[in-house]
């Protein structure tokens, strides 16, 4: 990174520096740069997602924040709104680790980055809010520095786990032997199991299964919110959303697990994975079989993003046990 750009590992220090910089800019501002059009944001709805997805496909990274369901699932929690200006998508929400502070996603589209950033700065000046980008992928940092930014704050615990799709779909190799053993045990115990694509014809089973998920799940606010958002995706599948592609694992007439994801370019994003503790190996089984199903359905898939661990030690160990090829780091950026 450019050593001229200040990096704050402490988020509070980053915010303090941001506010001080805003005060200084207001004092020194003589003739602010004119922009061609003021951004006009509106809440993101399901009906908007097809338009938004056209722009998301232009983004070259593999972080979940720029995936179809990554936005749709968390639109209420992160207060997502969007604007399209000069054939460029702007998304406004909140800082990923601070839902009280407004923030913007990395702009996507035809407008040069420097001009996109000035549009955001102009909007923030008009609304008297700090100009911050949040969940910025690491690949964009160098170009942002060249375009002119103030400071950087790494988003600890929010890096996405990225895996080799072929490895997850086959569990081949010595490193995956424990996972294969869990799958083999599942297969030996539950000989009447089957995997079905999750769609409007069987999604009611997954909706009913959420009662078990609630009983076995944590009561911490983020976990409760995640289950609420899972129900939202299930409802959208029931309504016929075809970009949400899932699978349901049955043992006889019982649901053992289900999962939901979506595909962008060469990456499968797994947003939901729920399994019952009553079935040994159900998590490993749904993980492997869903990866295999989606790789067969979408031969272009090379990677699987299984999102972050949010600082949860148990979740971190579980994600690391599948041996990611990369952790996709993200950053808060002060403009």
Short mmCIF file of C-alpha atoms in Angstrom, two decimals:
data_model
loop_
_atom_site.label_atom_id
_atom_site.label_comp_id
_atom_site.label_asym_id
_atom_site.label_seq_id
_atom_site.Cartn_x
_atom_site.Cartn_y
_atom_site.Cartn_z
CA UNK A 1 0.00 0.00 0.00
CA UNK A 2 1.01 3.61 -0.49
CA UNK A 3 2.81 4.72 2.67
CA UNK A 4 1.43 8.25 2.16
CA UNK A 5 -2.05 6.93 2.96
CA UNK A 6 -2.52 6.46 6.71
CA UNK A 7 -3.55 2.96 7.81
CA UNK A 8 -5.51 2.61 11.06
CA UNK A 9 -5.81 -0.90 12.50
CA UNK A 10 -8.05 0.57 15.22
CA UNK A 11 -11.51 1.44 13.88
CA UNK A 12 -12.10 4.22 16.42
CA UNK A 13 -8.87 5.90 15.34
CA UNK A 14 -9.95 5.62 11.72
CA UNK A 15 -13.29 7.33 12.44
CA UNK A 16 -11.65 10.09 14.50
CA UNK A 17 -9.18 10.81 11.69
CA UNK A 18 -12.04 10.79 9.18
CA UNK A 19 -14.03 13.36 11.13
CA UNK A 20 -10.98 15.57 11.65
CA UNK A 21 -10.27 15.43 7.92
CA UNK A 22 -13.88 16.41 7.18
CA UNK A 23 -13.59 19.46 9.43
CA UNK A 24 -10.34 20.49 7.74
CA UNK A 25 -11.79 20.06 4.27
CA UNK A 26 -14.79 22.23 5.15
CA UNK A 27 -12.50 25.00 6.40
CA UNK A 28 -10.25 24.92 3.36
CA UNK A 29 -12.85 24.38 0.67
CA UNK A 30 -13.00 27.24 -1.81
CA UNK A 31 -14.38 25.86 -5.06
CA UNK A 32 -15.54 22.27 -4.74
CA UNK A 33 -15.31 20.22 -7.92
CA UNK A 34 -18.51 20.23 -9.91
CA UNK A 35 -20.02 16.85 -10.76
CA UNK A 36 -22.31 16.11 -13.66
CA UNK A 37 -25.24 14.80 -11.65
CA UNK A 38 -26.13 14.50 -7.99
CA UNK A 39 -26.67 10.96 -6.78
CA UNK A 40 -30.26 10.10 -5.91
CA UNK A 41 -30.50 6.96 -3.79
CA UNK A 42 -33.53 4.75 -3.28
CA UNK A 43 -34.03 1.55 -1.25
CA UNK A 44 -33.09 -1.69 -2.98
CA UNK A 45 -36.04 -4.00 -3.61
CA UNK A 46 -36.17 -7.48 -5.09
CA UNK A 47 -37.54 -5.97 -8.30
CA UNK A 48 -34.36 -3.86 -8.63
CA UNK A 49 -31.95 -6.77 -8.38
CA UNK A 50 -31.93 -7.75 -12.06
CA UNK A 51 -30.79 -4.23 -12.97
CA UNK A 52 -28.25 -4.19 -10.15
CA UNK A 53 -26.94 -7.65 -11.08
CA UNK A 54 -25.99 -6.42 -14.56
CA UNK A 55 -23.52 -4.07 -12.85
CA UNK A 56 -22.38 -6.61 -10.26
CA UNK A 57 -21.18 -8.84 -13.08
CA UNK A 58 -18.77 -6.07 -14.12
CA UNK A 59 -17.01 -6.26 -10.75
CA UNK A 60 -13.89 -8.41 -11.01
CA UNK A 61 -13.51 -9.54 -7.40
CA UNK A 62 -15.01 -12.51 -5.60
CA UNK A 63 -16.22 -11.04 -2.30
CA UNK A 64 -19.78 -11.78 -1.25
CA UNK A 65 -20.63 -8.09 -0.90
CA UNK A 66 -20.96 -7.88 -4.70
CA UNK A 67 -23.04 -11.02 -5.16
CA UNK A 68 -26.76 -11.18 -5.92
CA UNK A 69 -27.91 -12.73 -2.63
CA UNK A 70 -25.13 -11.07 -0.65
CA UNK A 71 -26.95 -7.79 -1.24
CA UNK A 72 -30.51 -9.11 -1.31
CA UNK A 73 -30.20 -11.12 1.91
CA UNK A 74 -28.74 -8.28 3.98
CA UNK A 75 -30.49 -5.31 2.38
CA UNK A 76 -32.42 -4.44 5.57
CA UNK A 77 -29.58 -5.03 8.04
CA UNK A 78 -27.08 -2.89 6.12
CA UNK A 79 -29.77 -0.42 4.95
CA UNK A 80 -28.78 -0.75 1.29
CA UNK A 81 -29.90 1.87 -1.22
CA UNK A 82 -28.72 2.38 -4.77
CA UNK A 83 -28.30 4.97 -7.48
CA UNK A 84 -27.27 4.63 -11.11
CA UNK A 85 -25.48 7.61 -12.60
CA UNK A 86 -23.40 7.84 -15.78
CA UNK A 87 -23.85 4.08 -16.30
CA UNK A 88 -22.28 3.42 -12.90
CA UNK A 89 -23.80 1.68 -9.87
CA UNK A 90 -23.50 3.32 -6.47
CA UNK A 91 -24.63 1.45 -3.35
CA UNK A 92 -25.12 3.24 -0.07
CA UNK A 93 -25.43 1.43 3.26
CA UNK A 94 -23.49 1.45 6.50
CA UNK A 95 -19.98 0.55 7.59
CA UNK A 96 -19.81 -3.25 7.77
CA UNK A 97 -18.57 -3.29 11.38
CA UNK A 98 -20.47 -0.16 12.49
CA UNK A 99 -24.10 0.02 11.42
CA UNK A 100 -24.48 3.56 12.78
CA UNK A 101 -22.11 5.13 10.24
CA UNK A 102 -23.21 5.62 6.59
CA UNK A 103 -20.90 4.14 3.96
CA UNK A 104 -20.71 3.27 0.27
CA UNK A 105 -19.63 0.25 -1.71
CA UNK A 106 -16.93 0.46 -4.35
CA UNK A 107 -18.66 2.02 -7.40
CA UNK A 108 -19.07 -0.27 -10.43
CA UNK A 109 -19.53 0.81 -14.01
CA UNK A 110 -18.21 2.89 -16.87
CA UNK A 111 -17.34 6.06 -14.94
CA UNK A 112 -13.62 6.44 -14.11
CA UNK A 113 -13.01 5.71 -10.43
CA UNK A 114 -11.73 9.20 -9.66
CA UNK A 115 -14.97 10.71 -10.98
CA UNK A 116 -17.08 8.16 -9.11
CA UNK A 117 -15.35 9.05 -5.85
CA UNK A 118 -15.97 12.73 -6.45
CA UNK A 119 -19.66 12.01 -6.91
CA UNK A 120 -19.69 10.30 -3.53
CA UNK A 121 -17.77 13.17 -1.91
CA UNK A 122 -20.19 15.68 -3.40
CA UNK A 123 -23.18 13.71 -2.12
CA UNK A 124 -21.65 13.47 1.34
CA UNK A 125 -20.97 17.20 1.42
CA UNK A 126 -24.60 17.90 0.54
CA UNK A 127 -25.84 15.53 3.28
CA UNK A 128 -23.17 16.53 5.82
CA UNK A 129 -22.02 12.94 6.36
CA UNK A 130 -18.52 11.43 6.25
CA UNK A 131 -17.34 10.02 2.93
CA UNK A 132 -16.50 6.38 3.59
CA UNK A 133 -16.29 3.24 1.48
CA UNK A 134 -16.79 -0.03 3.36
CA UNK A 135 -16.05 -3.69 2.55
CA UNK A 136 -13.65 -2.61 -0.20
CA UNK A 137 -11.90 -5.61 -1.81
CA UNK A 138 -8.13 -5.67 -1.52
CA UNK A 139 -7.59 -5.67 -5.28
CA UNK A 140 -9.05 -2.14 -5.50
CA UNK A 141 -6.77 -0.50 -2.92
CA UNK A 142 -3.97 0.48 -5.31
CA UNK A 143 -6.33 2.16 -7.78
CA UNK A 144 -8.11 3.94 -4.92
CA UNK A 145 -4.79 5.28 -3.65
CA UNK A 146 -4.00 6.59 -7.11
CA UNK A 147 -7.44 8.21 -7.26
CA UNK A 148 -6.87 9.95 -3.94
CA UNK A 149 -8.03 8.65 -0.56
CA UNK A 150 -7.42 9.76 3.01
CA UNK A 151 -6.96 6.66 5.16
CA UNK A 152 -7.48 2.90 5.37
CA UNK A 153 -8.83 0.60 8.07
CA UNK A 154 -8.60 -3.21 7.61
CA UNK A 155 -11.90 -4.94 8.38
CA UNK A 156 -10.83 -7.60 10.85
CA UNK A 157 -12.94 -10.80 10.97
CA UNK A 158 -14.82 -9.92 7.77
CA UNK A 159 -12.55 -11.56 5.18
CA UNK A 160 -14.31 -14.11 2.95
CA UNK A 161 -13.08 -17.70 2.73
CA UNK A 162 -12.44 -18.68 -0.89
CA UNK A 163 -12.07 -22.33 -1.90
CA UNK A 164 -11.12 -24.33 -4.96
CA UNK A 165 -14.44 -25.55 -6.35
CA UNK A 166 -13.12 -28.89 -7.59
CA UNK A 167 -11.65 -29.69 -4.17
CA UNK A 168 -14.92 -28.97 -2.36
CA UNK A 169 -16.99 -30.92 -4.85
CA UNK A 170 -14.82 -34.06 -4.67
CA UNK A 171 -13.06 -33.78 -1.28
CA UNK A 172 -10.02 -35.24 -3.01
CA UNK A 173 -6.56 -35.24 -1.48
CA UNK A 174 -5.03 -36.04 1.89
CA UNK A 175 -6.08 -32.75 3.49
CA UNK A 176 -9.73 -33.58 2.92
CA UNK A 177 -9.60 -37.12 4.33
CA UNK A 178 -11.49 -36.23 7.54
CA UNK A 179 -14.25 -34.60 5.51
CA UNK A 180 -14.51 -37.64 3.27
CA UNK A 181 -14.81 -39.83 6.34
CA UNK A 182 -17.76 -37.76 7.60
CA UNK A 183 -19.47 -38.04 4.22
CA UNK A 184 -18.84 -41.78 4.07
CA UNK A 185 -20.29 -42.20 7.54
CA UNK A 186 -23.38 -40.26 6.51
CA UNK A 187 -23.78 -42.47 3.45
CA UNK A 188 -23.44 -45.66 5.50
CA UNK A 189 -25.91 -44.53 8.17
CA UNK A 190 -28.56 -43.04 5.91
CA UNK A 191 -28.81 -45.23 2.84
CA UNK A 192 -32.12 -43.66 1.81
CA UNK A 193 -30.70 -40.14 1.56
CA UNK A 194 -31.01 -38.06 -1.59
CA UNK A 195 -30.11 -34.54 -2.74
CA UNK A 196 -32.70 -32.47 -4.57
CA UNK A 197 -32.39 -29.01 -6.13
CA UNK A 198 -34.20 -26.54 -3.89
CA UNK A 199 -36.99 -24.81 -5.76
CA UNK A 200 -40.62 -23.74 -5.47
CA UNK A 201 -41.77 -27.38 -5.55
CA UNK A 202 -40.04 -28.40 -2.31
CA UNK A 203 -39.07 -25.17 -0.56
CA UNK A 204 -41.90 -25.56 1.97
CA UNK A 205 -39.92 -28.43 3.47
CA UNK A 206 -36.98 -26.09 4.10
CA UNK A 207 -39.30 -23.44 5.52
CA UNK A 208 -40.70 -25.98 7.98
CA UNK A 209 -37.17 -27.17 8.79
CA UNK A 210 -36.31 -23.66 10.01
CA UNK A 211 -38.21 -24.51 13.22
CA UNK A 212 -35.48 -27.06 14.00
CA UNK A 213 -32.81 -24.54 13.00
CA UNK A 214 -34.30 -22.05 15.45
CA UNK A 215 -34.32 -24.61 18.25
CA UNK A 216 -30.69 -25.60 17.67
CA UNK A 217 -29.39 -22.10 16.86
CA UNK A 218 -27.86 -19.33 18.96
CA UNK A 219 -29.90 -16.43 20.29
CA UNK A 220 -27.26 -13.75 19.65
CA UNK A 221 -28.70 -10.85 17.60
CA UNK A 222 -26.64 -11.53 14.45
CA UNK A 223 -27.64 -15.22 14.41
CA UNK A 224 -31.31 -14.34 14.87
CA UNK A 225 -31.07 -11.79 12.04
CA UNK A 226 -29.33 -14.32 9.79
CA UNK A 227 -32.17 -16.81 10.29
CA UNK A 228 -34.73 -14.11 9.50
CA UNK A 229 -32.86 -13.32 6.29
CA UNK A 230 -32.70 -17.03 5.46
CA UNK A 231 -36.49 -17.17 5.63
CA UNK A 232 -36.60 -14.19 3.29
CA UNK A 233 -34.54 -16.06 0.68
CA UNK A 234 -36.73 -19.15 1.06
CA UNK A 235 -39.82 -17.01 0.46
CA UNK A 236 -38.22 -15.59 -2.69
CA UNK A 237 -37.46 -19.09 -3.96
CA UNK A 238 -41.10 -19.97 -3.32
CA UNK A 239 -42.07 -16.95 -5.42
CA UNK A 240 -39.92 -18.23 -8.28
CA UNK A 241 -36.57 -16.40 -8.00
CA UNK A 242 -34.27 -18.35 -10.35
CA UNK A 243 -30.97 -16.68 -9.40
CA UNK A 244 -31.20 -18.20 -5.92
CA UNK A 245 -30.01 -21.77 -6.46
CA UNK A 246 -30.14 -24.17 -3.55
CA UNK A 247 -30.28 -27.84 -2.62
CA UNK A 248 -32.10 -29.85 0.01
CA UNK A 249 -30.77 -33.06 1.56
CA UNK A 250 -33.47 -35.58 2.45
CA UNK A 251 -33.26 -38.73 4.57
CA UNK A 252 -36.46 -40.58 3.81
CA UNK A 253 -39.17 -37.99 4.41
CA UNK A 254 -37.05 -35.86 6.77
CA UNK A 255 -34.96 -32.81 5.92
CA UNK A 256 -31.34 -33.31 7.01
CA UNK A 257 -29.99 -30.04 5.55
CA UNK A 258 -30.46 -27.36 2.94
CA UNK A 259 -28.32 -24.66 1.38
CA UNK A 260 -28.75 -21.56 -0.80
CA UNK A 261 -26.28 -19.78 -3.06
CA UNK A 262 -25.88 -17.93 -6.32
CA UNK A 263 -23.34 -17.69 -9.12
CA UNK A 264 -21.47 -14.69 -10.49
CA UNK A 265 -18.85 -15.16 -13.20
CA UNK A 266 -16.50 -17.96 -12.04
CA UNK A 267 -17.61 -18.05 -8.40
CA UNK A 268 -20.34 -19.81 -6.43
CA UNK A 269 -21.38 -17.85 -3.34
CA UNK A 270 -22.80 -19.95 -0.51
CA UNK A 271 -24.96 -17.74 1.71
CA UNK A 272 -27.00 -20.26 3.70
CA UNK A 273 -26.17 -23.72 4.97
CA UNK A 274 -28.44 -25.30 7.59
CA UNK A 275 -28.24 -28.88 8.87
CA UNK A 276 -29.73 -30.90 11.70
CA UNK A 277 -27.52 -32.27 14.46
CA UNK A 278 -29.69 -35.40 14.40
CA UNK A 279 -27.91 -36.60 11.25
CA UNK A 280 -24.18 -37.32 11.61
CA UNK A 281 -22.17 -35.75 8.81
CA UNK A 282 -25.07 -33.72 7.43
CA UNK A 283 -23.01 -30.52 7.13
CA UNK A 284 -20.16 -32.24 5.29
CA UNK A 285 -22.62 -34.09 3.04
CA UNK A 286 -24.62 -31.02 1.98
CA UNK A 287 -21.41 -29.03 1.48
CA UNK A 288 -19.88 -31.62 -0.88
CA UNK A 289 -23.01 -32.54 -2.80
CA UNK A 290 -24.11 -28.96 -3.33
CA UNK A 291 -20.67 -28.03 -4.66
CA UNK A 292 -20.81 -31.00 -7.04
CA UNK A 293 -24.35 -30.13 -8.16
CA UNK A 294 -23.49 -26.51 -8.89
CA UNK A 295 -20.21 -27.30 -10.65
CA UNK A 296 -22.08 -29.69 -12.93
CA UNK A 297 -24.79 -27.10 -13.54
CA UNK A 298 -22.30 -24.25 -14.06
CA UNK A 299 -19.03 -25.54 -15.57
CA UNK A 300 -17.60 -22.00 -15.37
CA UNK A 301 -17.35 -22.21 -11.57
CA UNK A 302 -13.73 -22.31 -10.39
CA UNK A 303 -14.11 -20.95 -6.86
CA UNK A 304 -16.55 -21.16 -3.97
CA UNK A 305 -16.96 -18.26 -1.54
CA UNK A 306 -18.28 -19.39 1.85
CA UNK A 307 -18.27 -15.89 3.37
CA UNK A 308 -16.60 -14.67 6.57
CA UNK A 309 -16.46 -16.02 10.12
CA UNK A 310 -17.53 -12.74 11.82
CA UNK A 311 -14.91 -13.37 14.49
CA UNK A 312 -16.65 -16.53 15.75
CA UNK A 313 -13.91 -18.97 16.77
CA UNK A 314 -15.99 -22.10 16.13
CA UNK A 315 -17.00 -20.89 12.70
CA UNK A 316 -13.41 -19.93 11.94
CA UNK A 317 -12.15 -23.43 12.73
CA UNK A 318 -14.90 -24.97 10.62
CA UNK A 319 -14.07 -22.79 7.61
CA UNK A 320 -10.33 -23.31 7.98
CA UNK A 321 -10.83 -27.07 8.13
CA UNK A 322 -11.79 -26.99 4.44
CA UNK A 323 -8.43 -25.37 3.56
CA UNK A 324 -9.29 -22.14 1.73
CA UNK A 325 -7.06 -21.07 -1.14
CA UNK A 326 -7.36 -17.44 -0.02
CA UNK A 327 -8.91 -15.12 2.54
CA UNK A 328 -10.43 -12.17 0.67
CA UNK A 329 -9.57 -9.23 2.89
CA UNK A 330 -11.72 -6.10 2.96
CA UNK A 331 -11.18 -2.52 4.09
CA UNK A 332 -12.89 0.66 5.20
CA UNK A 333 -11.65 3.63 3.16
CA UNK A 334 -11.94 7.31 4.05
CA UNK A 335 -12.20 9.51 0.95
#
